[in-house]
């Protein structure tokens, strides 16, 4: 089974733009993987951000966007704010099963 | 929509355990319910999923044979069960609802159940 890859950590300046990616150790991510993204702050339940690659979940600000970039799914955060500092997880669906990536810890400083 | 999980558990290696997730505010039988593990300080892992209406169940490769997922539509509850716990089962377990139709998101999450396995 292919492993889902994410950057372990990323840093962005307040007001800046950052793109987190979600790839596969073998093959490309496409819309048929129905990529979803979740945000989790320590001790909290994960919050849905996107599903079906680019469909924004309820209450998610427009400065967050989901897409396919090259052979990976991507989560872009524009105008980063202090409370965006969280862990971000992608999950891919294939053949009746879901696989989470290892998560990216985003620091805003 | 709300998923409410059973409370924290402290168990010894070799013990059995069954934790629950009770759904409300929607037709429980017609939405898939899954389980996600988060070991201390680690990421999220998809364990498996069940369709309560017919008990169709799928497991992630790492969890097949290690746990049992079940559901009871009369109670609007899903369950995650172990027959013999190990220390490595320590973690927080979230139940999740898969959104309906042609949708692959986990749109609602339970609050999590912390399971601690220690001698």
Short mmCIF file of N, CA, C and O in Angstrom, two decimals, chain A residues 19-24 27-37 50-55 65-76 90-93:
data_model
loop_
_atom_site.label_atom_id
_atom_site.label_comp_id
_atom_site.label_asym_id
_atom_site.label_seq_id
_atom_site.Cartn_x
_atom_site.Cartn_y
_atom_site.Cartn_z
N UNK A 19 1.95 26.79 1.13
CA UNK A 19 1.29 25.66 0.48
C UNK A 19 1.83 24.37 1.06
O UNK A 19 3.04 24.10 0.99
N UNK A 20 0.96 23.59 1.66
CA UNK A 20 1.29 22.28 2.18
C UNK A 20 0.88 21.24 1.15
O UNK A 20 -0.15 21.39 0.50
N UNK A 21 1.67 20.18 1.02
CA UNK A 21 1.36 19.19 0.00
C UNK A 21 1.12 17.80 0.58
O UNK A 21 1.52 17.50 1.72
N UNK A 22 0.50 16.97 -0.23
CA UNK A 22 0.09 15.62 0.15
C UNK A 22 0.33 14.72 -1.05
O UNK A 22 -0.37 14.83 -2.06
N UNK A 23 1.34 13.86 -0.96
CA UNK A 23 1.71 13.03 -2.09
C UNK A 23 1.66 11.55 -1.77
O UNK A 23 1.25 11.14 -0.68
N UNK A 24 2.07 10.76 -2.74
CA UNK A 24 2.12 9.31 -2.59
C UNK A 24 3.54 8.83 -2.86
O UNK A 24 4.22 9.36 -3.75
N UNK A 27 3.16 6.75 -7.37
CA UNK A 27 2.03 7.27 -8.13
C UNK A 27 1.72 8.71 -7.80
O UNK A 27 2.33 9.34 -6.94
N UNK A 28 0.75 9.23 -8.53
CA UNK A 28 0.33 10.61 -8.39
C UNK A 28 -1.01 10.69 -7.67
O UNK A 28 -1.83 9.78 -7.76
N UNK A 29 -1.22 11.80 -6.98
CA UNK A 29 -2.52 12.07 -6.39
C UNK A 29 -3.39 12.73 -7.45
O UNK A 29 -2.95 13.65 -8.15
N UNK A 30 -4.61 12.26 -7.58
CA UNK A 30 -5.55 12.85 -8.53
C UNK A 30 -6.87 13.12 -7.83
O UNK A 30 -7.04 12.79 -6.64
N UNK A 31 -7.80 13.67 -8.57
CA UNK A 31 -9.12 13.95 -7.97
C UNK A 31 -9.83 12.65 -7.56
O UNK A 31 -10.70 12.68 -6.69
N UNK A 32 -9.43 11.53 -8.15
CA UNK A 32 -10.08 10.26 -7.78
C UNK A 32 -9.64 9.74 -6.42
O UNK A 32 -10.16 8.73 -5.95
N UNK A 33 -8.68 10.44 -5.78
CA UNK A 33 -8.32 10.12 -4.40
C UNK A 33 -9.17 10.91 -3.40
O UNK A 33 -9.06 10.70 -2.20
N UNK A 34 -9.99 11.85 -3.90
CA UNK A 34 -10.91 12.62 -3.05
C UNK A 34 -10.19 13.17 -1.80
O UNK A 34 -10.67 13.05 -0.68
N UNK A 35 -9.07 13.82 -2.02
CA UNK A 35 -8.26 14.31 -0.91
C UNK A 35 -9.08 15.18 0.04
O UNK A 35 -9.90 16.00 -0.37
N UNK A 36 -8.84 14.98 1.32
CA UNK A 36 -9.46 15.80 2.36
C UNK A 36 -8.38 16.32 3.28
O UNK A 36 -7.31 15.70 3.40
N UNK A 37 -8.63 17.44 3.90
CA UNK A 37 -7.68 18.08 4.80
C UNK A 37 -8.36 18.38 6.14
O UNK A 37 -9.53 18.80 6.18
N UNK A 50 -11.26 20.70 4.01
CA UNK A 50 -11.60 20.46 2.61
C UNK A 50 -11.91 18.98 2.38
O UNK A 50 -11.37 18.11 3.06
N UNK A 51 -12.77 18.73 1.40
CA UNK A 51 -12.97 17.38 0.91
C UNK A 51 -13.12 17.42 -0.60
O UNK A 51 -13.25 18.50 -1.20
N UNK A 52 -13.07 16.20 -1.20
CA UNK A 52 -13.12 16.13 -2.66
C UNK A 52 -12.15 17.12 -3.29
O UNK A 52 -12.48 17.81 -4.26
N UNK A 53 -10.96 17.17 -2.74
CA UNK A 53 -9.83 17.97 -3.21
C UNK A 53 -9.97 19.47 -2.91
O UNK A 53 -9.07 20.08 -2.33
N UNK A 54 -11.10 20.07 -3.33
CA UNK A 54 -11.17 21.53 -3.27
C UNK A 54 -12.51 22.07 -2.76
O UNK A 54 -12.79 23.26 -2.92
N UNK A 55 -13.33 21.20 -2.16
CA UNK A 55 -14.61 21.64 -1.61
C UNK A 55 -14.42 22.06 -0.17
O UNK A 55 -14.06 21.24 0.69
N UNK A 65 -7.45 27.31 0.59
CA UNK A 65 -7.89 26.70 -0.65
C UNK A 65 -7.25 25.34 -0.84
O UNK A 65 -6.14 25.09 -0.36
N UNK A 66 -7.97 24.45 -1.52
CA UNK A 66 -7.47 23.11 -1.80
C UNK A 66 -7.36 22.93 -3.31
O UNK A 66 -8.14 23.48 -4.07
N UNK A 67 -6.38 22.11 -3.73
CA UNK A 67 -6.16 21.93 -5.16
C UNK A 67 -5.29 20.70 -5.40
O UNK A 67 -4.84 20.05 -4.45
N UNK A 68 -5.09 20.42 -6.68
CA UNK A 68 -4.05 19.48 -7.12
C UNK A 68 -2.94 20.32 -7.74
O UNK A 68 -3.21 21.13 -8.65
N UNK A 69 -1.74 20.15 -7.26
CA UNK A 69 -0.58 20.84 -7.83
C UNK A 69 0.41 19.78 -8.30
O UNK A 69 1.02 19.09 -7.49
N UNK A 70 0.54 19.67 -9.62
CA UNK A 70 1.40 18.62 -10.14
C UNK A 70 0.85 17.25 -9.79
O UNK A 70 -0.29 16.92 -10.13
N UNK A 71 1.64 16.46 -9.08
CA UNK A 71 1.21 15.10 -8.73
C UNK A 71 0.81 14.98 -7.26
O UNK A 71 0.80 13.88 -6.71
N UNK A 72 0.48 16.13 -6.64
CA UNK A 72 0.11 16.11 -5.22
C UNK A 72 -1.15 16.92 -4.98
O UNK A 72 -1.48 17.82 -5.75
N UNK A 73 -1.84 16.59 -3.89
CA UNK A 73 -2.88 17.48 -3.39
C UNK A 73 -2.21 18.58 -2.60
O UNK A 73 -1.13 18.38 -2.03
N UNK A 74 -2.84 19.73 -2.56
CA UNK A 74 -2.23 20.87 -1.91
C UNK A 74 -3.26 21.65 -1.10
O UNK A 74 -4.43 21.75 -1.49
N UNK A 75 -2.79 22.19 0.02
CA UNK A 75 -3.58 23.10 0.86
C UNK A 75 -2.80 24.40 0.93
O UNK A 75 -1.65 24.41 1.39
N UNK A 76 -3.43 25.48 0.46
CA UNK A 76 -2.79 26.78 0.48
C UNK A 76 -3.49 27.68 1.48
O UNK A 76 -4.72 27.75 1.49
N UNK A 90 -3.65 15.46 5.73
CA UNK A 90 -4.42 15.10 4.55
C UNK A 90 -4.80 13.62 4.67
O UNK A 90 -4.16 12.86 5.40
N UNK A 91 -5.83 13.24 3.96
CA UNK A 91 -6.22 11.84 3.89
C UNK A 91 -6.70 11.56 2.47
O UNK A 91 -7.38 12.38 1.85
N UNK A 92 -6.29 10.43 1.94
CA UNK A 92 -6.66 10.03 0.59
C UNK A 92 -7.53 8.77 0.64
O UNK A 92 -7.33 7.90 1.50
N UNK A 93 -8.46 8.69 -0.30
CA UNK A 93 -9.36 7.54 -0.39
C UNK A 93 -9.03 6.74 -1.64
O UNK A 93 -8.76 7.31 -2.70
#
